Amino acid sequence: MGAKITQLAHAVPTKIVTNNDLSQIMDTTDEWIRSRTGITQRHIATTETTASLCTQVAIQLLQQAALPATALDFIVVCTMSPDYFTPATAAVVQGAIGATNAFAYDLNAACSGFVYGLNAVQHYFQNDQPMHGLLIGGEVLSRLLNWQDRSTAVLFGDGAAGVLLENSSTAHFLASDLATFGDRGGQLTAGYQGSAPLMVNGINQMAPYFKMDGRGIYSFATRGVPASIERALEKADLTCAQVDHFILHQANTRIITQVAKRLRQPLAKFPQNMAAYGNTSAASIPILLDECVRAGQIKPGAVLALSGFGGGLTVGTQIIIY
Ligand SMILES: O=C(O)C1CCN(c2ccc(-c3cc(CO)ccc3Cl)cn2)CC1
């Protein structure tokens, strides 16, 4: 019948950096960051890597399921901040946990990555062959930040979270909407590797740090996210009123408020945890989903709309019965 989320887990670096910590190294304040973003602190990798955080998540998921790593058929990591171009982070995780029967690859759709990943991997469950797989969103965005650029350095955090997916005789993945706007990709870039350095007078064109047209992305999100959610609900033959929880990418609290207003839904349906983690890109939706399930806020049978948005530019929504 299809895929079902059977386990959730998350892992974040031990080091916490508060807004006040940042105000010591750049021209910003706790009040500005809180009021404009909703963020109060973020976890920042010191010894952790994208692969080590994702490996922690994988080990937790297997332990929770009492499943051996050899039972896994696939591992997909959604990331825009891999430790290497190759090997893929998913392959590093596969080797670390001994999942010798799992194929593994990375998927990059920036902050929409986890939703794009859910859409992709559910196709492995279309026939009735038993499948077990991990889908993990993992980021160390701190390595892509210019810590002298207050417009971006205060926004992001590091972390990983993911799900164990197994077969189900009932439908849990109802409908999805994925949309990409490559003509606007320049509005949010990170990790530019530059043209061949030798071809440009030996001057490396690398621009490794985040660059963001904040106003442009803000406008894209407040319009594009409600539109994507409505397209996915239309396909699922559901209305916004029938959604119990909107699990949105945790980029900015004001954007979430705007999306709730445009959908005419109570803000109580939009859980938020950017205060504690900042924007963790592809990890933000699964971290929030895991916290809501562990808190008993999301129960089996709940109708969820998961929606990511960001670099690409991309937006994506997956409607799920949890
Ligand atoms: O109020 C202000 O001056 C500023 C206005 C601009 N802000 C923004 C703008 C965009 C984002 C953002 C980032 C990503 C990347 O993952 C994805 C999605 C979004 Cl919507 C986050 N914050 C911060 C406060």
mmCIF file of C-alpha atoms and ligand atoms in Angstrom:
data_model
loop_
_atom_site.group_PDB
_atom_site.id
_atom_site.type_symbol
_atom_site.label_atom_id
_atom_site.label_comp_id
_atom_site.label_asym_id
_atom_site.label_seq_id
_atom_site.Cartn_x
_atom_site.Cartn_y
_atom_site.Cartn_z
ATOM 1 C CA MET A 1 0.000 0.000 0.000
ATOM 2 C CA GLY A 2 2.791 2.433 0.781
ATOM 3 C CA ALA A 3 5.272 3.885 3.240
ATOM 4 C CA LYS A 4 4.702 4.718 6.889
ATOM 5 C CA ILE A 5 6.865 6.637 9.381
ATOM 6 C CA THR A 6 7.469 4.164 12.216
ATOM 7 C CA GLN A 7 10.261 5.889 14.178
ATOM 8 C CA LEU A 8 11.625 9.447 14.592
ATOM 9 C CA ALA A 9 14.841 10.754 16.162
ATOM 10 C CA HIS A 10 17.011 13.865 16.239
ATOM 11 C CA ALA A 11 20.552 14.862 17.233
ATOM 12 C CA VAL A 12 22.103 18.314 17.719
ATOM 13 C CA PRO A 13 25.630 19.482 18.610
ATOM 14 C CA THR A 14 26.331 19.944 22.309
ATOM 15 C CA LYS A 15 27.468 23.585 22.041
ATOM 16 C CA ILE A 16 24.683 26.171 22.449
ATOM 17 C CA VAL A 17 25.260 29.727 21.181
ATOM 18 C CA THR A 18 22.777 32.274 22.501
ATOM 19 C CA ASN A 19 21.795 35.581 20.917
ATOM 20 C CA ASN A 20 23.740 37.336 23.671
ATOM 21 C CA ASP A 21 26.820 35.257 22.782
ATOM 22 C CA LEU A 22 26.507 36.550 19.209
ATOM 23 C CA SER A 23 26.063 40.144 20.390
ATOM 24 C CA GLN A 24 29.593 39.857 21.836
ATOM 25 C CA ILE A 25 31.136 39.179 18.395
ATOM 26 C CA MET A 26 28.933 41.185 16.026
ATOM 27 C CA ASP A 27 26.737 44.261 15.954
ATOM 28 C CA THR A 28 23.412 42.700 16.924
ATOM 29 C CA THR A 29 21.198 42.287 20.006
ATOM 30 C CA ASP A 30 19.086 39.573 21.564
ATOM 31 C CA GLU A 31 16.047 41.840 21.201
ATOM 32 C CA TRP A 32 16.581 42.327 17.447
ATOM 33 C CA ILE A 33 17.083 38.636 16.734
ATOM 34 C CA ARG A 34 14.135 37.504 18.882
ATOM 35 C CA SER A 35 11.713 40.105 17.534
ATOM 36 C CA ARG A 36 12.629 39.656 13.849
ATOM 37 C CA THR A 37 13.142 35.865 13.724
ATOM 38 C CA GLY A 38 11.868 34.171 16.896
ATOM 39 C CA ILE A 39 15.319 32.662 17.484
ATOM 40 C CA THR A 40 16.904 32.778 20.977
ATOM 41 C CA GLN A 41 19.717 30.231 20.571
ATOM 42 C CA ARG A 42 21.169 27.686 18.180
ATOM 43 C CA HIS A 43 23.365 24.531 18.417
ATOM 44 C CA ILE A 44 26.726 24.894 16.679
ATOM 45 C CA ALA A 45 29.035 22.012 15.717
ATOM 46 C CA THR A 46 32.496 21.955 17.275
ATOM 47 C CA THR A 47 33.576 18.304 16.959
ATOM 48 C CA GLU A 48 30.404 17.118 15.225
ATOM 49 C CA THR A 49 30.090 16.732 11.437
ATOM 50 C CA THR A 50 27.086 16.341 9.153
ATOM 51 C CA ALA A 51 27.843 12.629 8.932
ATOM 52 C CA SER A 52 28.361 12.165 12.685
ATOM 53 C CA LEU A 53 25.051 13.879 13.512
ATOM 54 C CA CYS A 54 23.227 11.799 10.878
ATOM 55 C CA THR A 55 24.914 8.644 12.201
ATOM 56 C CA GLN A 56 23.653 9.455 15.715
ATOM 57 C CA VAL A 57 20.126 9.739 14.287
ATOM 58 C CA ALA A 58 20.462 6.456 12.377
ATOM 59 C CA ILE A 59 21.660 4.582 15.477
ATOM 60 C CA GLN A 60 18.777 6.013 17.545
ATOM 61 C CA LEU A 61 16.186 5.033 14.905
ATOM 62 C CA LEU A 62 17.498 1.445 14.719
ATOM 63 C CA GLN A 63 17.669 1.131 18.511
ATOM 64 C CA GLN A 64 14.092 2.427 18.891
ATOM 65 C CA ALA A 65 12.912 -0.129 16.311
ATOM 66 C CA ALA A 66 15.101 -2.982 17.634
ATOM 67 C CA LEU A 67 16.209 -3.406 14.022
ATOM 68 C CA PRO A 68 19.715 -4.480 12.893
ATOM 69 C CA ALA A 69 21.460 -2.160 10.415
ATOM 70 C CA THR A 70 21.604 -5.053 7.941
ATOM 71 C CA ALA A 71 17.787 -4.880 7.707
ATOM 72 C CA LEU A 72 17.993 -1.499 5.975
ATOM 73 C CA ASP A 73 17.389 -1.334 2.203
ATOM 74 C CA PHE A 74 18.227 2.368 1.740
ATOM 75 C CA ILE A 75 19.612 5.451 3.490
ATOM 76 C CA VAL A 76 18.923 8.887 2.006
ATOM 77 C CA VAL A 77 20.394 12.026 3.581
ATOM 78 C CA CYS A 78 18.905 15.398 2.693
ATOM 79 C CA THR A 79 21.610 18.053 3.085
ATOM 80 C CA MET A 80 23.002 21.245 1.602
ATOM 81 C CA SER A 81 26.078 21.033 3.880
ATOM 82 C CA PRO A 82 27.776 17.665 3.289
ATOM 83 C CA ASP A 83 31.210 17.055 4.785
ATOM 84 C CA TYR A 84 32.484 15.961 1.333
ATOM 85 C CA PHE A 85 31.368 16.258 -2.267
ATOM 86 C CA THR A 86 32.120 12.548 -2.252
ATOM 87 C CA PRO A 87 31.561 10.229 -0.473
ATOM 88 C CA ALA A 88 27.910 11.174 0.034
ATOM 89 C CA THR A 89 26.971 11.726 3.677
ATOM 90 C CA ALA A 90 24.480 8.853 3.364
ATOM 91 C CA ALA A 91 27.315 6.548 2.258
ATOM 92 C CA VAL A 92 29.444 7.600 5.235
ATOM 93 C CA VAL A 93 26.482 6.811 7.517
ATOM 94 C CA GLN A 94 25.946 3.455 5.759
ATOM 95 C CA GLY A 95 29.552 2.500 6.417
ATOM 96 C CA ALA A 96 29.534 3.769 9.992
ATOM 97 C CA ILE A 97 26.503 1.694 11.049
ATOM 98 C CA GLY A 98 27.296 -1.386 8.902
ATOM 99 C CA ALA A 99 24.114 -1.214 6.812
ATOM 100 C CA THR A 100 25.705 -3.495 4.225
ATOM 101 C CA ASN A 101 22.428 -4.202 2.392
ATOM 102 C CA ALA A 102 21.447 -0.532 1.998
ATOM 103 C CA PHE A 103 22.056 1.642 -1.030
ATOM 104 C CA ALA A 104 22.763 5.236 0.019
ATOM 105 C CA TYR A 105 22.784 8.676 -1.553
ATOM 106 C CA ASP A 106 22.377 12.376 -0.708
ATOM 107 C CA LEU A 107 19.621 14.680 -1.927
ATOM 108 C CA ASN A 108 20.002 18.474 -2.016
ATOM 109 C CA ALA A 109 16.898 20.688 -2.123
ATOM 110 C CA ALA A 110 18.164 23.026 0.623
ATOM 111 C CA CYS A 111 15.434 23.778 3.191
ATOM 112 C CA SER A 112 12.864 21.818 1.142
ATOM 113 C CA GLY A 113 15.161 18.776 1.196
ATOM 114 C CA PHE A 114 13.294 16.638 3.708
ATOM 115 C CA VAL A 115 9.938 17.069 1.905
ATOM 116 C CA TYR A 116 11.562 16.397 -1.494
ATOM 117 C CA GLY A 117 13.145 13.341 0.135
ATOM 118 C CA LEU A 118 9.807 12.046 1.475
ATOM 119 C CA ASN A 119 8.363 12.394 -2.012
ATOM 120 C CA ALA A 120 11.297 10.521 -3.552
ATOM 121 C CA VAL A 121 11.636 7.563 -1.179
ATOM 122 C CA GLN A 122 7.945 6.730 -0.925
ATOM 123 C CA HIS A 123 8.295 5.281 -4.442
ATOM 124 C CA TYR A 124 10.411 2.451 -2.958
ATOM 125 C CA PHE A 125 7.236 1.271 -1.208
ATOM 126 C CA GLN A 126 4.894 1.194 -4.205
ATOM 127 C CA ASN A 127 4.904 -2.609 -4.576
ATOM 128 C CA ASP A 128 4.407 -5.003 -1.673
ATOM 129 C CA GLN A 129 8.084 -5.963 -1.346
ATOM 130 C CA PRO A 130 9.094 -5.423 2.314
ATOM 131 C CA MET A 131 11.309 -2.326 2.613
ATOM 132 C CA HIS A 132 13.063 -0.604 5.504
ATOM 133 C CA GLY A 133 14.761 2.744 4.949
ATOM 134 C CA LEU A 134 16.088 5.848 6.670
ATOM 135 C CA LEU A 135 15.435 9.393 5.506
ATOM 136 C CA ILE A 136 17.562 11.894 7.445
ATOM 137 C CA GLY A 137 17.833 15.675 7.176
ATOM 138 C CA GLY A 138 21.270 16.761 8.409
ATOM 139 C CA GLU A 139 23.118 20.072 8.338
ATOM 140 C CA VAL A 140 26.241 21.803 9.622
ATOM 141 C CA LEU A 141 25.319 25.214 8.217
ATOM 142 C CA SER A 142 27.730 26.965 10.576
ATOM 143 C CA ARG A 143 30.590 26.073 8.210
ATOM 144 C CA LEU A 144 28.826 28.109 5.486
ATOM 145 C CA LEU A 145 28.374 31.228 7.592
ATOM 146 C CA ASN A 146 30.322 34.458 7.506
ATOM 147 C CA TRP A 147 30.386 35.238 11.227
ATOM 148 C CA GLN A 148 30.924 38.905 10.426
ATOM 149 C CA ASP A 149 27.669 39.094 8.433
ATOM 150 C CA ARG A 150 24.954 39.707 11.021
ATOM 151 C CA SER A 151 22.187 39.450 8.411
ATOM 152 C CA THR A 152 22.810 35.703 8.009
ATOM 153 C CA ALA A 153 25.024 34.527 10.914
ATOM 154 C CA VAL A 154 22.213 34.934 13.471
ATOM 155 C CA LEU A 155 19.688 32.875 11.487
ATOM 156 C CA PHE A 156 21.135 29.377 11.194
ATOM 157 C CA GLY A 157 21.959 26.386 13.366
ATOM 158 C CA ASP A 158 23.292 22.824 13.056
ATOM 159 C CA GLY A 159 21.443 19.554 13.591
ATOM 160 C CA ALA A 160 20.003 16.350 12.166
ATOM 161 C CA ALA A 161 16.762 14.421 12.389
ATOM 162 C CA GLY A 162 15.136 11.614 10.507
ATOM 163 C CA VAL A 163 12.614 8.840 10.181
ATOM 164 C CA LEU A 164 12.507 5.076 9.761
ATOM 165 C CA LEU A 165 10.127 4.195 6.920
ATOM 166 C CA GLU A 166 8.440 0.789 6.586
ATOM 167 C CA ASN A 167 5.615 -0.775 4.572
ATOM 168 C CA SER A 168 2.031 -0.171 5.574
ATOM 169 C CA SER A 169 -1.214 -1.836 4.491
ATOM 170 C CA THR A 170 -2.970 1.524 4.917
ATOM 171 C CA ALA A 171 -2.244 4.808 3.117
ATOM 172 C CA HIS A 172 -0.165 7.347 5.089
ATOM 173 C CA PHE A 173 1.453 9.413 2.308
ATOM 174 C CA LEU A 174 -1.568 11.063 0.665
ATOM 175 C CA ALA A 175 -0.384 13.724 -1.796
ATOM 176 C CA SER A 176 2.485 16.111 -2.397
ATOM 177 C CA ASP A 177 3.445 19.252 -4.289
ATOM 178 C CA LEU A 178 7.006 20.089 -5.327
ATOM 179 C CA ALA A 179 7.899 23.329 -7.141
ATOM 180 C CA THR A 180 11.244 24.857 -8.104
ATOM 181 C CA PHE A 181 12.004 28.396 -9.295
ATOM 182 C CA GLY A 182 15.575 28.212 -10.596
ATOM 183 C CA ASP A 183 15.382 31.677 -12.123
ATOM 184 C CA ARG A 184 15.341 32.999 -8.533
ATOM 185 C CA GLY A 185 18.151 30.786 -7.245
ATOM 186 C CA GLY A 186 20.518 33.721 -6.874
ATOM 187 C CA GLN A 187 18.395 35.071 -4.017
ATOM 188 C CA LEU A 188 19.786 32.437 -1.622
ATOM 189 C CA THR A 189 23.242 30.982 -2.261
ATOM 190 C CA ALA A 190 25.916 29.243 -0.196
ATOM 191 C CA GLY A 191 29.116 27.347 -0.924
ATOM 192 C CA TYR A 192 29.843 28.764 -4.386
ATOM 193 C CA GLN A 193 32.966 26.929 -5.577
ATOM 194 C CA GLY A 194 33.862 29.525 -8.165
ATOM 195 C CA SER A 195 34.913 29.010 -11.771
ATOM 196 C CA ALA A 196 38.168 27.176 -12.495
ATOM 197 C CA PRO A 197 40.581 29.410 -10.534
ATOM 198 C CA LEU A 198 43.283 29.118 -13.177
ATOM 199 C CA MET A 199 40.861 30.505 -15.757
ATOM 200 C CA VAL A 200 40.271 33.773 -13.938
ATOM 201 C CA ASN A 201 43.754 35.254 -13.651
ATOM 202 C CA GLY A 202 44.487 32.723 -10.886
ATOM 203 C CA ILE A 203 42.054 34.522 -8.598
ATOM 204 C CA ASN A 204 39.732 32.063 -6.946
ATOM 205 C CA GLN A 205 36.115 33.199 -7.332
ATOM 206 C CA MET A 206 34.991 31.112 -4.351
ATOM 207 C CA ALA A 207 32.223 32.653 -2.272
ATOM 208 C CA PRO A 208 31.632 29.926 0.282
ATOM 209 C CA TYR A 209 29.348 31.872 2.594
ATOM 210 C CA PHE A 210 25.570 32.268 2.753
ATOM 211 C CA LYS A 211 24.252 35.201 0.741
ATOM 212 C CA MET A 212 20.547 35.937 0.981
ATOM 213 C CA ASP A 213 18.100 38.463 -0.385
ATOM 214 C CA GLY A 214 16.123 38.349 2.858
ATOM 215 C CA ARG A 215 13.248 40.467 1.645
ATOM 216 C CA GLY A 216 12.981 38.482 -1.581
ATOM 217 C CA ILE A 217 13.008 35.108 0.168
ATOM 218 C CA TYR A 218 10.540 36.370 2.747
ATOM 219 C CA SER A 219 8.146 37.416 -0.031
ATOM 220 C CA PHE A 220 8.672 34.112 -1.885
ATOM 221 C CA ALA A 221 7.853 32.111 1.257
ATOM 222 C CA THR A 222 4.759 34.012 2.382
ATOM 223 C CA ARG A 223 3.194 33.541 -1.073
ATOM 224 C CA GLY A 224 4.711 30.253 -2.208
ATOM 225 C CA VAL A 225 4.101 28.161 0.909
ATOM 226 C CA PRO A 226 0.318 28.699 1.135
ATOM 227 C CA ALA A 227 0.052 28.043 -2.611
ATOM 228 C CA SER A 228 2.009 24.784 -2.320
ATOM 229 C CA ILE A 229 -0.029 23.608 0.679
ATOM 230 C CA GLU A 230 -3.282 24.361 -1.175
ATOM 231 C CA ARG A 231 -2.087 22.469 -4.296
ATOM 232 C CA ALA A 232 -1.158 19.403 -2.212
ATOM 233 C CA LEU A 233 -4.464 19.499 -0.287
ATOM 234 C CA GLU A 234 -6.382 19.785 -3.568
ATOM 235 C CA LYS A 235 -4.674 16.593 -4.789
ATOM 236 C CA ALA A 236 -5.498 14.870 -1.461
ATOM 237 C CA ASP A 237 -9.123 16.067 -1.675
ATOM 238 C CA LEU A 238 -8.727 17.698 1.762
ATOM 239 C CA THR A 239 -9.203 21.234 3.093
ATOM 240 C CA CYS A 240 -6.957 23.266 5.392
ATOM 241 C CA ALA A 241 -9.553 22.841 8.133
ATOM 242 C CA GLN A 242 -8.995 19.063 8.003
ATOM 243 C CA VAL A 243 -5.246 19.446 8.670
ATOM 244 C CA ASP A 244 -4.429 18.940 12.351
ATOM 245 C CA HIS A 245 -0.866 20.271 12.258
ATOM 246 C CA PHE A 246 1.135 22.334 9.742
ATOM 247 C CA ILE A 247 4.798 21.328 10.190
ATOM 248 C CA LEU A 248 6.639 24.118 8.406
ATOM 249 C CA HIS A 249 10.359 24.736 7.824
ATOM 250 C CA GLN A 250 11.500 26.715 10.888
ATOM 251 C CA ALA A 251 13.097 29.695 9.146
ATOM 252 C CA ASN A 252 11.325 32.637 10.726
ATOM 253 C CA THR A 253 8.374 33.016 13.086
ATOM 254 C CA ARG A 254 6.922 35.978 11.176
ATOM 255 C CA ILE A 255 6.722 33.875 8.001
ATOM 256 C CA ILE A 256 4.797 31.171 9.858
ATOM 257 C CA THR A 257 2.371 33.784 11.204
ATOM 258 C CA GLN A 258 1.844 35.113 7.673
ATOM 259 C CA VAL A 259 1.259 31.613 6.265
ATOM 260 C CA ALA A 260 -1.317 30.869 8.992
ATOM 261 C CA LYS A 261 -3.118 34.130 8.162
ATOM 262 C CA ARG A 262 -3.181 33.409 4.404
ATOM 263 C CA LEU A 263 -4.547 29.906 5.062
ATOM 264 C CA ARG A 264 -7.026 31.294 7.599
ATOM 265 C CA GLN A 265 -5.905 28.719 10.162
ATOM 266 C CA PRO A 266 -5.220 29.193 13.908
ATOM 267 C CA LEU A 267 -1.554 29.669 14.790
ATOM 268 C CA ALA A 268 -2.001 26.808 17.308
ATOM 269 C CA LYS A 269 -1.884 24.442 14.314
ATOM 270 C CA PHE A 270 1.661 25.652 13.495
ATOM 271 C CA PRO A 271 4.097 24.354 16.132
ATOM 272 C CA GLN A 272 7.383 26.263 16.264
ATOM 273 C CA ASN A 273 10.818 25.540 17.736
ATOM 274 C CA MET A 274 13.154 27.944 15.891
ATOM 275 C CA ALA A 275 13.672 29.618 19.278
ATOM 276 C CA ALA A 276 15.810 26.666 20.382
ATOM 277 C CA TYR A 277 17.499 25.621 17.134
ATOM 278 C CA GLY A 278 17.496 28.484 14.622
ATOM 279 C CA ASN A 279 17.093 27.586 10.985
ATOM 280 C CA THR A 280 18.544 24.067 10.473
ATOM 281 C CA SER A 281 17.485 23.844 6.796
ATOM 282 C CA ALA A 282 16.672 20.208 5.825
ATOM 283 C CA ALA A 283 16.778 19.121 9.497
ATOM 284 C CA SER A 284 14.181 21.615 10.719
ATOM 285 C CA ILE A 285 10.988 19.749 9.738
ATOM 286 C CA PRO A 286 12.054 16.331 11.133
ATOM 287 C CA ILE A 287 13.413 17.920 14.355
ATOM 288 C CA LEU A 288 10.062 19.653 14.896
ATOM 289 C CA LEU A 289 8.076 16.532 13.942
ATOM 290 C CA ASP A 290 10.105 14.390 16.384
ATOM 291 C CA GLU A 291 9.599 16.891 19.223
ATOM 292 C CA CYS A 292 5.842 17.131 18.584
ATOM 293 C CA VAL A 293 5.451 13.320 18.552
ATOM 294 C CA ARG A 294 7.544 12.879 21.700
ATOM 295 C CA ALA A 295 5.488 15.571 23.466
ATOM 296 C CA GLY A 296 2.246 13.766 22.546
ATOM 297 C CA GLN A 297 1.123 16.795 20.501
ATOM 298 C CA ILE A 298 0.959 14.649 17.334
ATOM 299 C CA LYS A 299 -0.807 11.310 17.718
ATOM 300 C CA PRO A 300 -1.353 8.385 15.301
ATOM 301 C CA GLY A 301 -4.033 9.271 12.772
ATOM 302 C CA ALA A 302 -3.269 13.001 12.773
ATOM 303 C CA VAL A 303 -3.436 14.762 9.390
ATOM 304 C CA LEU A 304 -0.172 16.620 8.798
ATOM 305 C CA ALA A 305 0.984 19.096 6.155
ATOM 306 C CA LEU A 306 4.800 19.188 6.023
ATOM 307 C CA SER A 307 6.097 22.161 4.025
ATOM 308 C CA GLY A 308 9.674 23.183 3.245
ATOM 309 C CA PHE A 309 10.894 26.280 1.392
ATOM 310 C CA GLY A 310 14.196 27.954 0.584
ATOM 311 C CA GLY A 311 17.222 27.563 -1.594
ATOM 312 C CA GLY A 312 16.756 26.741 -5.250
ATOM 313 C CA LEU A 313 14.404 28.450 -4.849
ATOM 314 C CA THR A 314 12.259 25.514 -3.861
ATOM 315 C CA VAL A 315 9.012 24.834 -2.057
ATOM 316 C CA GLY A 316 7.418 21.490 -1.278
ATOM 317 C CA THR A 317 4.498 20.049 0.688
ATOM 318 C CA GLN A 318 3.728 16.475 1.720
ATOM 319 C CA ILE A 319 0.328 15.551 3.191
ATOM 320 C CA ILE A 320 0.604 12.658 5.639
ATOM 321 C CA ILE A 321 -1.680 10.733 7.952
ATOM 322 C CA TYR A 322 0.746 10.066 10.805
HETATM 323 O O1 LIG B 1 13.390 41.163 9.784
HETATM 324 C C1 LIG B 1 14.440 41.221 9.108
HETATM 325 O O2 LIG B 1 15.088 42.260 8.884
HETATM 326 C C2 LIG B 1 14.959 39.944 8.496
HETATM 327 C C3 LIG B 1 14.201 39.716 7.190
HETATM 328 C C4 LIG B 1 14.744 38.518 6.501
HETATM 329 N N1 LIG B 1 14.710 37.339 7.363
HETATM 330 C C5 LIG B 1 14.657 36.107 6.766
HETATM 331 C C6 LIG B 1 14.361 35.991 5.425
HETATM 332 C C7 LIG B 1 14.329 34.733 4.851
HETATM 333 C C8 LIG B 1 14.594 33.641 5.626
HETATM 334 C C9 LIG B 1 14.616 32.301 5.046
HETATM 335 C C10 LIG B 1 15.826 31.628 4.983
HETATM 336 C C11 LIG B 1 15.889 30.366 4.423
HETATM 337 C C12 LIG B 1 17.177 29.642 4.338
HETATM 338 O O3 LIG B 1 17.047 28.427 4.968
HETATM 339 C C13 LIG B 1 14.734 29.733 3.965
HETATM 340 C C14 LIG B 1 13.522 30.395 4.018
HETATM 341 C C15 LIG B 1 13.470 31.684 4.556
HETATM 342 CL CL1 LIG B 1 11.955 32.488 4.600
HETATM 343 C C16 LIG B 1 14.859 33.807 6.970
HETATM 344 N N2 LIG B 1 14.869 35.042 7.509
HETATM 345 C C17 LIG B 1 15.248 37.472 8.713
HETATM 346 C C18 LIG B 1 14.747 38.740 9.415
#
